[in-house]
Amino acid sequence: MLQSCTSAVRRLTHSLNHNLLQSYSSAPSVQAGLVKQSLRKLLRETAQPVAVVTSTLPDHETAPRSDSSVQSQKKTHSIFHGATLSSFTSIALDPHPLVAFSLRVPSRMALALNAHASKPQMQMSSHMVVNILSAAQPHIARLFSSPGLHPFSESEVQWTQSVDGLPVIKGALGALSCTVVGRSLPLNDTRWLHSSMEEWEAEVQQVEGGSGLASELFIARVLRVEDVQEPEGQFENDSLRTLPLLYHQRAYATVGKIPNP
């Protein structure tokens, strides 16, 4: 009798949670739609730094950099991938330097970073490099904003390897070798703040059928600021290589001095 009652309570609880999840995933209210529209319009008027995160795809490991022969093998046996970020920001310096960004999912980069985060032996080595682009590199931002794989060929982008064997884009304003502090956090629903992530992920899989979430938040610890090499060859926009690349009003831009009154 007790077992039967317990089973009934569990079924009822699961049904309530299922219905609650569906209500959270339903179409937004009119008020929420207006807020999002106004926020989107406002954010278009603000300038966001542009970066490219580079890593390896799941099941393709990198080895520490040593000599040219190892680099040749690495190019053959490792599959590098990159993705353009327009939501990158620094969130802390003490006690640990932390950065954050979001990725739309499903995506290869989100899968790769979550795969690296699930390996304890990788926690103290970098999982990725965040390449903060210069104003001379809007073509690189466009290249890595497409969903396809990128071969990192010299004809498309010039790059070197970090000590962890990850791509560092030449000519970038700066580059940060980072390790993700844990799995990404879903941004379509913040109830994970108040419950077990394992339970929440299980509910999402049951309701959405494993189709994925709209976007996910990644938090990473900065392990090293890389020395970025200059690109080879002469470029028409050399004067822009010391300025940041920004995204403003749906276009790439950079900073300028405000004239004195």
C-alpha positions as a printed NumPy array, in Angstrom:
array([[  0.   ,   0.   ,   0.   ],
       [  2.775,   2.399,   0.98 ],
       [  4.699,   1.572,  -2.166],
       [  1.63 ,   2.228,  -4.284],
       [  1.089,   5.637,  -2.649],
       [  4.74 ,   6.539,  -3.111],
       [  4.581,   5.67 ,  -6.795],
       [  1.462,   7.774,  -7.216],
       [  3.115,  10.765,  -5.555],
       [  6.138,  10.41 ,  -7.797],
       [  3.953,  10.284, -10.911],
       [  2.034,  13.375,  -9.764],
       [  5.26 ,  15.267,  -8.982],
       [  6.731,  14.388, -12.361],
       [  3.52 ,  15.496, -14.092],
       [  3.575,  18.841, -12.271],
       [  7.232,  19.412, -13.108],
       [  6.573,  18.471, -16.733],
       [  3.683,  20.934, -16.998],
       [  5.702,  23.634, -15.259],
       [  8.585,  23.177, -17.671],
       [  6.231,  23.401, -20.627],
       [  4.739,  26.614, -19.231],
       [  8.232,  28.099, -18.894],
       [  9.005,  27.092, -22.482],
       [  5.748,  28.494, -23.905],
       [  5.481,  31.644, -25.978],
       [  6.51 ,  34.806, -24.081],
       [  3.909,  37.255, -22.896],
       [  3.251,  40.519, -24.707],
       [  5.05 ,  42.457, -21.967],
       [  8.125,  40.226, -22.197],
       [  8.137,  40.671, -25.973],
       [  8.103,  44.459, -25.607],
       [ 10.964,  44.349, -23.099],
       [ 13.071,  42.23 , -25.443],
       [ 12.318,  44.501, -28.38 ],
       [ 13.309,  47.62 , -26.414],
       [ 16.43 ,  45.965, -25.023],
       [ 17.526,  44.788, -28.47 ],
       [ 17.081,  48.321, -29.825],
       [ 19.106,  49.804, -26.958],
       [ 21.937,  47.297, -27.226],
       [ 22.322,  48.061, -30.928],
       [ 23.361,  51.555, -29.85 ],
       [ 26.098,  50.198, -27.591],
       [ 29.435,  48.855, -28.841],
       [ 30.425,  45.277, -28.063],
       [ 33.973,  43.874, -28.386],
       [ 34.365,  41.097, -30.948],
       [ 36.411,  37.972, -30.249],
       [ 36.96 ,  34.534, -31.748],
       [ 37.161,  31.516, -29.442],
       [ 39.31 ,  28.664, -30.764],
       [ 39.425,  25.095, -29.484],
       [ 39.469,  21.478, -30.638],
       [ 36.442,  19.423, -31.507],
       [ 35.525,  16.496, -29.211],
       [ 37.718,  13.388, -29.502],
       [ 40.578,  15.367, -31.021],
       [ 43.259,  16.152, -28.432],
       [ 46.188,  18.515, -28.723],
       [ 49.698,  17.968, -27.431],
       [ 51.966,  20.627, -25.886],
       [ 53.915,  22.555, -28.49 ],
       [ 57.569,  21.578, -28.927],
       [ 58.962,  21.607, -32.468],
       [ 57.852,  21.911, -36.084],
       [ 57.47 ,  18.145, -36.552],
       [ 55.026,  17.975, -33.667],
       [ 53.127,  20.914, -35.125],
       [ 52.846,  19.11 , -38.466],
       [ 51.438,  16.031, -36.737],
       [ 49.061,  18.202, -34.761],
       [ 47.634,  19.762, -37.893],
       [ 46.953,  16.258, -39.195],
       [ 45.492,  14.654, -36.069],
       [ 43.733,  17.615, -34.421],
       [ 40.636,  19.321, -35.732],
       [ 40.552,  22.969, -34.695],
       [ 37.379,  25.005, -34.655],
       [ 36.537,  28.655, -34.094],
       [ 33.448,  30.724, -33.356],
       [ 32.887,  34.475, -33.326],
       [ 31.714,  36.005, -30.048],
       [ 29.906,  39.311, -29.597],
       [ 29.04 ,  38.73 , -25.932],
       [ 32.535,  38.373, -24.463],
       [ 33.267,  40.187, -21.188],
       [ 35.521,  40.097, -18.146],
       [ 33.548,  39.375, -14.965],
       [ 36.236,  39.132, -12.238],
       [ 39.935,  39.611, -11.518],
       [ 40.11 ,  38.46 ,  -7.873],
       [ 40.528,  35.899,  -6.489],
       [ 40.597,  34.362,  -9.993],
       [ 40.471,  36.133, -13.359],
       [ 37.215,  35.073, -14.998],
       [ 35.625,  35.825, -18.357],
       [ 32.21 ,  34.92 , -19.73 ],
       [ 30.422,  34.613, -23.045],
       [ 27.351,  32.948, -24.519],
       [ 26.965,  30.628, -27.492],
       [ 23.88 ,  29.746, -29.491],
       [ 23.178,  26.043, -29.371],
       [ 23.266,  23.516, -30.82 ],
       [ 26.788,  24.334, -32.017],
       [ 30.067,  22.494, -32.464],
       [ 31.908,  24.914, -30.187],
       [ 29.423,  24.48 , -27.328],
       [ 29.715,  20.701, -27.633],
       [ 33.51 ,  20.933, -27.696],
       [ 33.812,  23.125, -24.608],
       [ 31.357,  21.014, -22.619],
       [ 33.259,  17.882, -23.633],
       [ 36.524,  19.417, -22.385],
       [ 34.856,  20.525, -19.137],
       [ 33.778,  16.954, -18.406],
       [ 37.387,  15.689, -18.35 ],
       [ 38.967,  16.178, -14.884],
       [ 42.482,  15.632, -16.201],
       [ 42.046,  18.657, -18.459],
       [ 40.985,  21.112, -15.774],
       [ 44.423,  22.705, -15.255],
       [ 45.235,  23.071, -18.948],
       [ 43.57 ,  25.471, -21.337],
       [ 40.478,  24.337, -23.191],
       [ 40.354,  27.324, -25.521],
       [ 41.905,  30.589, -26.611],
       [ 39.822,  33.761, -26.708],
       [ 41.293,  35.903, -29.501],
       [ 40.24 ,  39.536, -29.034],
       [ 40.176,  40.892, -32.566],
       [ 41.704,  44.161, -33.751],
       [ 39.906,  46.664, -35.956],
       [ 41.891,  45.308, -38.91 ],
       [ 40.207,  41.899, -38.64 ],
       [ 36.501,  42.178, -39.509],
       [ 37.09 ,  39.55 , -42.229],
       [ 38.126,  37.066, -39.529],
       [ 35.007,  37.851, -37.5  ],
       [ 32.868,  37.143, -40.576],
       [ 34.77 ,  33.958, -41.373],
       [ 34.191,  32.406, -37.958],
       [ 30.584,  33.595, -37.675],
       [ 29.498,  31.023, -40.254],
       [ 28.42 ,  27.627, -38.867],
       [ 30.774,  25.514, -41.005],
       [ 34.115,  23.985, -40.055],
       [ 37.223,  26.092, -40.57 ],
       [ 40.496,  24.47 , -41.665],
       [ 42.707,  27.276, -40.259],
       [ 44.586,  27.372, -43.542],
       [ 47.147,  30.141, -44.01 ],
       [ 45.123,  31.465, -46.958],
       [ 42.172,  32.284, -44.704],
       [ 43.751,  33.265, -41.383],
       [ 47.292,  33.449, -40.055],
       [ 47.782,  31.708, -36.714],
       [ 50.28 ,  30.117, -34.373],
       [ 49.888,  27.645, -31.518],
       [ 49.857,  28.239, -27.8  ],
       [ 51.934,  26.07 , -25.448],
       [ 48.801,  23.915, -25.097],
       [ 48.607,  23.467, -28.867],
       [ 45.591,  25.715, -29.503],
       [ 45.266,  28.314, -32.28 ],
       [ 46.291,  31.904, -31.52 ],
       [ 45.267,  34.246, -34.34 ],
       [ 48.076,  36.485, -35.531],
       [ 47.441,  40.214, -35.398],
       [ 44.756,  39.953, -32.716],
       [ 44.627,  42.73 , -30.148],
       [ 45.211,  40.08 , -27.478],
       [ 44.64 ,  36.403, -26.741],
       [ 43.669,  34.616, -23.53 ],
       [ 44.264,  30.927, -22.84 ],
       [ 41.353,  29.805, -20.68 ],
       [ 39.853,  26.771, -19.011],
       [ 36.103,  26.465, -18.585],
       [ 35.161,  26.266, -14.899],
       [ 32.34 ,  23.812, -15.559],
       [ 29.567,  22.916, -17.945],
       [ 27.64 ,  25.697, -19.612],
       [ 24.467,  27.109, -18.079],
       [ 21.176,  27.272, -20.036],
       [ 19.892,  30.814, -20.54 ],
       [ 16.382,  30.069, -21.75 ],
       [ 15.281,  29.312, -18.173],
       [ 16.965,  30.266, -14.91 ],
       [ 15.319,  27.704, -12.632],
       [ 18.678,  25.9  , -12.472],
       [ 19.645,  28.619,  -9.985],
       [ 17.219,  27.11 ,  -7.48 ],
       [ 17.455,  23.372,  -8.165],
       [ 19.825,  20.55 ,  -9.018],
       [ 21.376,  20.923, -12.493],
       [ 21.169,  17.157, -12.98 ],
       [ 17.42 ,  17.113, -12.334],
       [ 16.892,  20.163, -14.521],
       [ 18.864,  18.689, -17.44 ],
       [ 16.842,  15.48 , -17.19 ],
       [ 13.572,  17.442, -17.376],
       [ 14.834,  19.4  , -20.396],
       [ 15.751,  16.183, -22.209],
       [ 12.299,  14.697, -21.551],
       [ 10.349,  17.745, -22.703],
       [ 12.533,  18.942, -25.586],
       [ 13.695,  15.531, -26.75 ],
       [ 17.367,  16.484, -26.569],
       [ 16.933,  19.215, -29.194],
       [ 19.032,  21.657, -27.175],
       [ 18.508,  25.105, -25.701],
       [ 18.494,  28.526, -27.336],
       [ 21.787,  29.727, -25.841],
       [ 24.181,  28.797, -23.056],
       [ 26.503,  30.755, -20.771],
       [ 30.167,  29.763, -20.447],
       [ 32.403,  30.958, -17.617],
       [ 36.151,  30.449, -17.975],
       [ 39.24 ,  31.081, -15.891],
       [ 42.097,  32.899, -17.598],
       [ 45.305,  30.88 , -17.25 ],
       [ 47.594,  32.91 , -19.452],
       [ 47.744,  36.057, -21.592],
       [ 49.429,  35.003, -24.828],
       [ 52.072,  36.872, -26.795],
       [ 50.381,  37.519, -30.126],
       [ 52.542,  37.559, -33.235],
       [ 52.143,  40.107, -35.986],
       [ 50.687,  38.856, -39.279],
       [ 53.017,  38.44 , -42.215],
       [ 52.841,  40.78 , -45.18 ],
       [ 51.73 ,  44.358, -45.636],
       [ 48.126,  45.389, -45.178],
       [ 46.262,  48.523, -46.176],
       [ 44.751,  48.912, -42.711],
       [ 47.899,  48.567, -40.579],
       [ 46.854,  51.652, -38.596],
       [ 43.836,  49.729, -37.261],
       [ 45.831,  46.864, -35.756],
       [ 46.196,  48.597, -32.376],
       [ 42.48 ,  49.399, -32.089],
       [ 39.697,  47.037, -30.914],
       [ 37.121,  45.595, -33.271],
       [ 33.611,  46.506, -32.099],
       [ 30.106,  45.557, -33.214],
       [ 27.827,  48.598, -33.314],
       [ 24.51 ,  49.176, -35.066],
       [ 24.762,  45.851, -36.932],
       [ 28.172,  46.714, -38.381],
       [ 31.826,  46.433, -37.438],
       [ 33.434,  49.588, -36.086],
       [ 36.191,  50.785, -33.789],
       [ 36.865,  53.549, -31.277],
       [ 37.613,  57.189, -31.923],
       [ 38.633,  60.098, -29.741],
       [ 35.932,  62.497, -28.604],
       [ 36.842,  66.006, -29.797],
       [ 37.423,  68.586, -27.096],
       [ 34.593,  71.107, -26.725]])
